[in-house]
Coordinates of C-alpha atoms in Angstrom, one line a residue:
M19 CA 58.4 -42.6 25.2
A20 CA 57.4 -46.3 24.7
N21 CA 53.8 -45.1 24.8
A22 CA 54.6 -42.5 22.1
E23 CA 57.1 -42.5 19.3
G24 CA 60.1 -43.9 21.1
G25 CA 63.2 -41.9 21.4
A26 CA 66.6 -41.7 23.2
L27 CA 67.7 -40.5 26.6
V28 CA 71.3 -39.3 27.0
V29 CA 72.6 -39.1 30.6
G30 CA 75.8 -37.3 31.6
L31 CA 75.4 -34.0 29.9
S32 CA 74.8 -30.6 31.6
E33 CA 74.5 -27.3 29.8
G34 CA 76.5 -28.6 26.8
Q35 CA 79.2 -30.0 29.0
V36 CA 80.1 -33.7 29.3
E37 CA 79.9 -34.7 33.0
G38 CA 80.1 -38.4 32.2
M39 CA 78.8 -41.4 34.1
D40 CA 81.9 -43.4 35.0
A41 CA 82.2 -41.8 38.5
D42 CA 78.6 -43.0 39.4
V43 CA 78.4 -46.6 38.5
H44 CA 75.6 -47.2 41.0
G45 CA 73.5 -44.4 39.5
R46 CA 74.2 -45.6 36.0
N47 CA 73.0 -49.2 36.8
A48 CA 69.9 -47.8 38.6
L49 CA 69.0 -45.9 35.4
I50 CA 69.4 -49.0 33.3
R51 CA 67.2 -51.0 35.7
A52 CA 64.5 -48.3 35.9
S53 CA 62.6 -49.4 32.8
V54 CA 62.1 -52.8 34.4
E55 CA 61.7 -51.9 38.1
F56 CA 59.3 -49.0 37.7
C57 CA 57.2 -49.8 34.6
V58 CA 54.3 -52.2 34.1
P59 CA 54.9 -54.1 31.8
P60 CA 58.6 -53.4 31.6
V61 CA 59.8 -51.1 28.9
R62 CA 62.4 -52.6 26.5
T63 CA 65.4 -50.3 26.4
A64 CA 68.8 -50.7 24.8
A65 CA 71.6 -49.2 27.0
E66 CA 74.7 -48.0 25.2
P67 CA 77.8 -46.4 26.7
V68 CA 79.1 -43.6 24.5
P69 CA 82.8 -42.7 24.9
R70 CA 83.5 -39.0 25.4
I71 CA 86.1 -36.8 27.0
N72 CA 84.5 -35.1 30.0
R73 CA 84.9 -31.4 31.0
D74 CA 87.9 -32.3 33.1
G75 CA 89.7 -33.6 30.1
Q76 CA 89.4 -37.3 31.2
P77 CA 88.1 -40.3 29.2
D78 CA 84.5 -40.9 30.3
H79 CA 81.2 -42.3 29.0
L80 CA 77.7 -41.0 28.4
L81 CA 74.7 -43.4 28.9
C82 CA 72.4 -43.6 25.9
L83 CA 69.0 -45.4 26.6
R84 CA 67.2 -46.1 23.3
V85 CA 63.4 -46.7 23.6
E86 CA 61.4 -48.1 20.8
P87 CA 57.6 -47.6 20.4
D88 CA 55.7 -50.6 21.8
D89 CA 52.4 -52.3 20.9
V90 CA 51.2 -52.2 24.5
V91 CA 50.4 -49.4 26.9
H92 CA 52.9 -49.0 29.8
A93 CA 52.1 -47.6 33.2
T94 CA 53.9 -46.9 36.5
H95 CA 53.5 -49.2 39.5
A96 CA 50.9 -46.7 40.6
R97 CA 49.0 -47.4 37.4
V98 CA 49.5 -44.0 36.0
V99 CA 49.9 -43.8 32.2
F100 CA 52.0 -41.0 30.7
L101 CA 52.4 -40.1 27.0
R102 CA 55.4 -38.2 25.8
V103 CA 54.5 -35.5 23.3
A104 CA 57.2 -33.2 22.1
D105 CA 59.0 -32.0 25.3
S106 CA 56.1 -32.7 27.7
N107 CA 54.6 -35.6 29.6
Y108 CA 50.8 -36.0 29.7
N109 CA 48.9 -38.0 32.4
L110 CA 46.2 -39.8 30.5
S111 CA 42.6 -40.4 31.6
F112 CA 41.0 -43.8 31.3
N113 CA 39.3 -43.0 28.0
Q114 CA 42.5 -41.6 26.7
R115 CA 44.3 -44.8 27.6
Q116 CA 41.7 -46.8 25.6
Q117 CA 42.3 -44.6 22.6
L118 CA 46.0 -44.9 22.9
L119 CA 45.7 -48.7 23.1
Y120 CA 43.8 -48.7 19.8
D121 CA 46.4 -46.5 18.2
K122 CA 49.2 -48.7 19.3
G123 CA 48.4 -51.4 16.7
Q124 CA 48.7 -48.7 14.0
V125 CA 52.2 -47.6 15.2
V126 CA 53.6 -51.1 15.0
Y127 CA 52.3 -51.6 11.4
E128 CA 55.0 -49.5 9.7
S129 CA 57.8 -51.4 11.5
G130 CA 56.7 -54.8 10.1
G131 CA 58.4 -56.4 7.2
V132 CA 57.1 -56.4 3.6
A133 CA 56.5 -60.1 2.8
G134 CA 58.1 -61.0 -0.5
A135 CA 60.1 -57.8 -0.9
T136 CA 63.9 -57.5 -1.0
V137 CA 66.4 -54.7 -0.9
D138 CA 66.5 -54.9 -4.7
D139 CA 62.9 -53.4 -4.6
L140 CA 64.3 -50.2 -3.2
D141 CA 65.4 -47.3 -5.4
L142 CA 69.0 -46.7 -4.2
E143 CA 69.3 -43.3 -5.8
P144 CA 66.9 -41.5 -3.3
V145 CA 68.4 -43.6 -0.5
S146 CA 71.8 -42.3 -1.5
D147 CA 70.4 -38.7 -1.6
Y148 CA 69.0 -39.2 1.9
A149 CA 72.3 -40.5 3.2
T150 CA 74.1 -37.5 1.7
S151 CA 71.6 -35.1 3.2
I152 CA 72.3 -36.3 6.8
D153 CA 76.0 -37.1 6.2
A154 CA 75.5 -40.9 6.8
A155 CA 78.0 -43.5 5.6
G156 CA 76.7 -46.8 4.2
L157 CA 73.3 -47.1 2.8
E158 CA 72.3 -50.4 4.4
S159 CA 73.6 -49.3 7.8
L160 CA 71.6 -46.2 7.5
L161 CA 68.4 -48.1 6.7
N162 CA 69.0 -50.4 9.6
A163 CA 69.7 -47.5 12.0
R164 CA 66.4 -45.9 11.0
G165 CA 64.4 -49.2 11.4
L166 CA 63.8 -49.3 7.6
L167 CA 65.3 -52.8 7.2
I168 CA 64.6 -56.0 9.1
D169 CA 67.1 -58.8 8.4
H170 CA 67.7 -57.5 4.9
T171 CA 64.0 -57.2 4.2
P172 CA 62.4 -53.8 3.8
A173 CA 60.2 -52.7 6.6
I174 CA 56.9 -51.2 5.5
A175 CA 58.1 -47.7 6.4
G176 CA 61.3 -48.2 4.3
Y177 CA 59.2 -49.6 1.4
L178 CA 56.8 -46.7 1.4
L179 CA 59.7 -44.2 1.5
F180 CA 62.1 -45.7 -1.0
A181 CA 60.5 -48.5 -3.1
S182 CA 60.2 -47.6 -6.8
H183 CA 56.5 -48.6 -6.8
P184 CA 55.2 -48.8 -3.2
E185 CA 51.6 -49.0 -4.5
D186 CA 52.1 -52.4 -6.0
R187 CA 50.9 -55.9 -4.9
Y188 CA 53.0 -56.1 -1.7
L189 CA 50.9 -53.6 0.3
P190 CA 47.1 -53.5 0.9
A191 CA 46.9 -49.7 1.0
H192 CA 46.4 -47.5 -2.1
V193 CA 49.7 -45.5 -1.7
R194 CA 48.7 -42.5 -3.7
V195 CA 47.4 -38.9 -3.5
R196 CA 44.6 -37.8 -5.8
V197 CA 44.8 -34.1 -6.5
S198 CA 41.6 -32.6 -8.1
R199 CA 40.8 -29.1 -9.3
F200 CA 37.1 -28.2 -9.3
L201 CA 35.6 -25.1 -10.9
G202 CA 33.5 -23.1 -8.6
R203 CA 32.7 -23.7 -4.9
E204 CA 30.9 -27.0 -5.2
R205 CA 32.1 -30.3 -6.7
G206 CA 28.8 -31.1 -8.4
L207 CA 27.4 -34.5 -9.2
G208 CA 27.0 -36.5 -12.4
A209 CA 26.6 -34.3 -15.5
R210 CA 26.9 -31.2 -13.2
Q211 CA 30.3 -32.2 -11.8
Q212 CA 32.8 -29.3 -11.9
L213 CA 36.0 -31.4 -12.2
E214 CA 38.5 -29.6 -14.4
R215 CA 41.8 -31.4 -13.7
D216 CA 42.6 -34.6 -11.9
E217 CA 45.8 -36.4 -11.3
R218 CA 46.7 -39.5 -9.2
V219 CA 50.2 -39.1 -7.8
E220 CA 52.1 -42.4 -6.9
G221 CA 55.6 -43.4 -6.1
P222 CA 57.9 -43.2 -3.0
L223 CA 56.7 -40.8 -0.4
P224 CA 59.3 -38.0 -0.8
G225 CA 58.9 -37.7 -4.5
M226 CA 55.1 -38.0 -4.2
L227 CA 55.0 -35.0 -1.8
L228 CA 57.1 -32.9 -4.1
R229 CA 54.8 -33.7 -7.1
V230 CA 51.6 -33.0 -5.0
A231 CA 53.1 -29.7 -3.8
L232 CA 53.8 -28.6 -7.4
L233 CA 50.2 -29.5 -8.5
V234 CA 48.5 -27.6 -5.7
D235 CA 50.8 -24.6 -6.1
E236 CA 49.9 -24.6 -9.8
W237 CA 46.2 -25.2 -9.6
Q238 CA 45.1 -23.2 -6.6
P239 CA 43.4 -19.9 -7.5
C240 CA 44.8 -16.5 -6.6
R241 CA 43.2 -13.4 -5.3
R242 CA 44.2 -9.8 -5.7
E243 CA 45.0 -8.0 -2.4
L244 CA 47.1 -5.1 -1.3
G245 CA 50.6 -6.5 -0.5
A246 CA 53.3 -5.2 1.8
S247 CA 54.6 -3.1 -1.1
G248 CA 51.5 -1.0 -1.0
R249 CA 50.4 -2.3 -4.4
F250 CA 47.8 -4.9 -5.3
E251 CA 49.4 -8.2 -6.0
A252 CA 48.2 -11.7 -7.0
L253 CA 48.4 -13.8 -3.8
P254 CA 47.6 -17.5 -3.4
L255 CA 44.2 -18.3 -2.1
V256 CA 45.6 -20.2 1.0
P257 CA 49.1 -19.5 2.4
T258 CA 51.6 -22.1 1.1
D259 CA 52.8 -23.0 4.6
A260 CA 49.3 -23.9 5.7
W261 CA 48.2 -26.2 2.8
L262 CA 51.7 -27.8 2.6
E263 CA 51.6 -28.6 6.3
A264 CA 48.1 -30.2 5.8
V265 CA 49.4 -32.4 2.9
V266 CA 52.6 -33.4 4.8
N267 CA 50.5 -34.3 7.9
A268 CA 48.2 -36.4 5.7
V269 CA 51.1 -38.4 4.2
V270 CA 52.9 -38.8 7.5
H271 CA 50.0 -39.7 9.7
R272 CA 47.6 -41.6 7.4
S273 CA 46.8 -45.2 8.3
Y274 CA 48.7 -47.3 5.8
S275 CA 47.1 -50.5 7.1
M276 CA 43.7 -49.4 5.7
S277 CA 43.0 -50.7 2.2
G278 CA 40.7 -49.4 -0.5
D279 CA 41.3 -45.7 0.1
H280 CA 43.9 -42.9 -0.5
I281 CA 44.6 -39.3 0.3
R282 CA 42.6 -36.7 -1.5
V283 CA 43.5 -33.1 -2.1
D284 CA 40.6 -31.1 -3.5
V285 CA 41.2 -27.5 -4.8
L286 CA 38.1 -25.3 -5.2
D287 CA 37.6 -21.7 -5.9
D288 CA 37.2 -20.8 -2.3
R289 CA 39.1 -23.5 -0.3
I290 CA 41.5 -26.4 -0.2
E291 CA 40.4 -29.7 1.4
V292 CA 42.8 -32.5 2.4
E293 CA 41.3 -35.9 3.5
S294 CA 43.4 -38.8 4.8
P295 CA 42.5 -42.4 5.7
G296 CA 42.6 -43.1 9.4
R297 CA 41.4 -41.2 12.4
F298 CA 43.6 -38.8 14.4
P299 CA 46.4 -40.8 16.1
G300 CA 46.8 -40.0 19.8
I301 CA 44.7 -38.1 22.2
V302 CA 42.3 -35.7 20.4
D303 CA 39.9 -33.0 21.4
L304 CA 38.6 -31.6 18.1
R305 CA 37.2 -28.6 20.0
S306 CA 40.8 -27.4 20.1
P307 CA 42.6 -29.2 17.3
E308 CA 45.6 -26.8 17.5
A309 CA 46.3 -28.2 21.0
V310 CA 46.0 -31.9 20.0
Q311 CA 48.2 -34.2 22.0
R312 CA 49.4 -36.7 19.4
F313 CA 52.1 -39.1 18.7
A314 CA 53.1 -40.1 15.2
R315 CA 51.2 -43.1 13.8
N316 CA 54.3 -43.7 11.6
P317 CA 57.3 -42.5 13.6
R318 CA 59.9 -44.0 11.2
I319 CA 58.3 -42.2 8.2
A320 CA 58.0 -39.0 10.2
R321 CA 61.7 -39.2 11.1
V322 CA 62.9 -39.6 7.6
L323 CA 60.6 -37.0 6.1
A324 CA 61.8 -34.6 8.9
D325 CA 65.4 -35.4 7.9
L326 CA 64.4 -34.4 4.4
H327 CA 62.9 -31.1 5.7
F328 CA 59.3 -32.0 5.0
G329 CA 58.5 -31.5 8.7
Q330 CA 60.1 -30.9 12.0
E331 CA 58.8 -33.7 14.3
F332 CA 57.9 -31.1 16.9
G333 CA 54.2 -32.0 17.1
E334 CA 53.5 -28.4 16.1
G335 CA 52.1 -28.9 12.6
I336 CA 48.4 -28.2 13.3
A337 CA 49.3 -25.2 15.5
R338 CA 51.4 -23.8 12.7
M339 CA 48.5 -24.1 10.2
F340 CA 46.3 -22.1 12.6
E341 CA 49.0 -19.5 12.9
E342 CA 49.6 -19.2 9.2
M343 CA 45.8 -18.9 8.5
G344 CA 45.4 -16.3 11.2
L345 CA 48.4 -14.2 10.0
A346 CA 46.7 -14.1 6.6
G347 CA 43.4 -13.0 8.1
L348 CA 41.7 -16.2 7.0
D349 CA 39.2 -18.5 8.7
E350 CA 40.7 -21.1 11.1
P351 CA 41.3 -24.6 9.7
Q352 CA 38.2 -26.7 10.1
Y353 CA 38.6 -30.4 11.0
V354 CA 36.1 -33.2 10.6
Q355 CA 36.7 -36.7 11.8
T356 CA 34.6 -39.5 10.3
A357 CA 34.6 -43.2 11.2
G358 CA 37.6 -43.8 8.9
S359 CA 39.2 -40.5 7.9
V360 CA 40.2 -37.0 8.9
R361 CA 39.4 -34.0 6.6
V362 CA 40.8 -30.5 7.1
T363 CA 39.3 -27.5 5.2
L364 CA 41.5 -24.4 4.6
S365 CA 39.2 -21.6 3.5
G366 CA 40.3 -18.6 1.5
R367 CA 37.6 -16.5 3.1
L368 CA 38.7 -13.5 5.1
R369 CA 38.0 -14.0 8.8
D370 CA 36.9 -10.4 9.4
Q371 CA 35.6 -9.7 5.9
Q372 CA 32.5 -7.9 7.1
M373 CA 34.4 -5.8 9.5
D374 CA 37.0 -5.0 6.9
Q375 CA 34.4 -3.7 4.5
R376 CA 33.3 -1.2 7.2
L377 CA 36.8 0.2 7.6
P378 CA 38.0 3.3 5.8
D379 CA 40.1 2.6 2.8
E380 CA 43.3 3.7 4.6
A381 CA 42.7 1.5 7.7
R382 CA 41.8 -1.5 5.5
A383 CA 45.1 -1.0 3.5
I384 CA 47.1 -1.0 6.8
V385 CA 45.4 -4.2 8.1
E386 CA 45.8 -6.0 4.8
A387 CA 49.5 -5.0 4.5
L388 CA 50.2 -6.3 8.0
R389 CA 48.4 -9.5 7.3
Q390 CA 50.6 -10.2 4.4
A391 CA 53.9 -9.0 5.7
R392 CA 53.1 -10.2 9.3
R393 CA 54.8 -7.2 10.8
L394 CA 55.9 -3.8 9.6
G395 CA 57.7 -0.8 11.1
T396 CA 56.1 2.7 11.6
G397 CA 58.4 4.1 8.9
E398 CA 57.4 1.4 6.4
L399 CA 53.7 2.0 7.0
A400 CA 54.2 5.8 6.8
E401 CA 56.0 5.3 3.4
M402 CA 53.2 3.1 2.2
L403 CA 50.5 5.6 3.2
Q404 CA 52.6 8.5 1.9
V405 CA 52.3 10.5 5.1
S406 CA 54.7 11.7 7.7
R407 CA 55.9 9.4 10.4
P408 CA 54.1 11.3 13.3
T409 CA 50.9 11.3 11.2
A410 CA 51.2 7.5 10.6
L411 CA 52.0 6.9 14.3
G412 CA 48.8 8.8 15.3
R413 CA 46.7 6.7 13.0
L414 CA 48.3 3.5 14.2
H415 CA 47.6 4.4 17.8
A416 CA 44.0 5.0 17.0
M417 CA 43.7 1.7 15.3
R418 CA 45.4 0.0 18.3
E419 CA 42.8 1.5 20.6
L420 CA 40.1 -0.1 18.4
G421 CA 41.8 -3.5 18.7
L422 CA 42.7 -3.7 15.0
L423 CA 46.5 -3.6 15.6
R424 CA 49.0 -4.5 18.2
W425 CA 52.5 -3.3 18.8
V426 CA 55.2 -5.9 19.2
G427 CA 58.1 -5.2 21.5
Q428 CA 60.8 -7.1 23.3
S429 CA 59.9 -6.0 26.9
P430 CA 57.8 -3.4 28.7
R431 CA 60.8 -1.1 28.7
D432 CA 61.7 -1.6 25.0
P433 CA 63.0 1.7 23.7
R434 CA 60.8 1.2 20.6
D435 CA 57.6 1.2 22.8
T436 CA 55.0 3.6 21.4
G437 CA 52.6 3.0 24.2
N438 CA 52.9 6.4 25.8
S439 CA 53.3 9.0 23.2
P440 CA 54.6 9.4 19.6
V441 CA 57.7 10.9 21.0
S442 CA 58.9 7.6 22.3
D443 CA 59.0 6.2 18.7
S444 CA 62.0 8.4 17.9
N445 CA 64.2 6.1 20.0
G446 CA 63.8 3.2 17.5
P447 CA 61.6 1.5 14.9
S448 CA 58.2 0.4 16.0
T449 CA 56.9 -3.0 14.9
W450 CA 53.2 -3.6 14.3
R451 CA 51.0 -6.7 13.6
A452 CA 47.4 -7.1 12.8
S453 CA 45.3 -8.3 15.7

């Protein structure tokens, strides 16, 4: 945890029941000493007893060990380095340790104080809204608990999140997102530049994200496709969940210690590109970006934005983008990492466009409907095709044999399984997805 984003360990719980720690004083003390006795260098932890009533109805205590992210890499006595990512521990290679050591300096940056700033520089209205959203009492105590204040001075994370003008003289970074709409598929240069609309969005991070989302939603082109209703509809070029995840990732994980650059969101006729200052934090293999092992470069910012429902802190953002693009039948997100930035391209091009064009109209309509609705029942598809249920089921089986569709069930013995014959479909509704 100290190598990653920090966190908390709570000891004395089992399957939702409070077992407590008072009956095992020796074990409790051993756990408190573990961060010193088994880690090189020692991990700084804060041990806190939390009073609770145990499952026997007796007063007892849980043990809460709070771990802050550190600016050094910690190892075991056997010189093994682990990195906590989501709910898994990763044993790092030598090269991965070196990359982690470099990223450590970035993690600590957001926890530093803003020289010259005071609490008066924060906009208390969004802080109050944040406190209300998580049922917290006391604004200053909340900011302290989230590491957003340091001795009444805003930490860099708190300043970025809640200062009225975080892009002012106190910080070296250009705290803004530039959203640009280009006509056509190329930006063009000089007199041939295809820039149609351009806006620089500034302000505290939550409000900035909302404004950027509105602009991208308004500016991105649409395409006409057959929707789940069986009618042609105007659909966004790129699924909202995919491009919004890319924008949130850029704001959460950008390197705010880098000056002279800002986040860019470019909207073109055939794609959306999001570029953010700073390389990937954590351990990266760009051959499989959806499986990136990463820790948050800015864990305090990530925590607050997750509280405000801009993200989930599960480390699944990139994987989710891949899933959303796949469900829409579009090309996978393409990542490029330069010496000082990361750029992701979300294409509006159908992944299997050539194959789709070779399909009969009816089969193509089924595939497109499933891509948009994600999954549909046999009855719904039969209604869309205006054929009987047995006829629809026969066509669906044929398409499954060709690898175009797959049936989704709960178990091999699911009564809805249509794997043997159309007769089995009478036991319940089938559910189909595009492959």
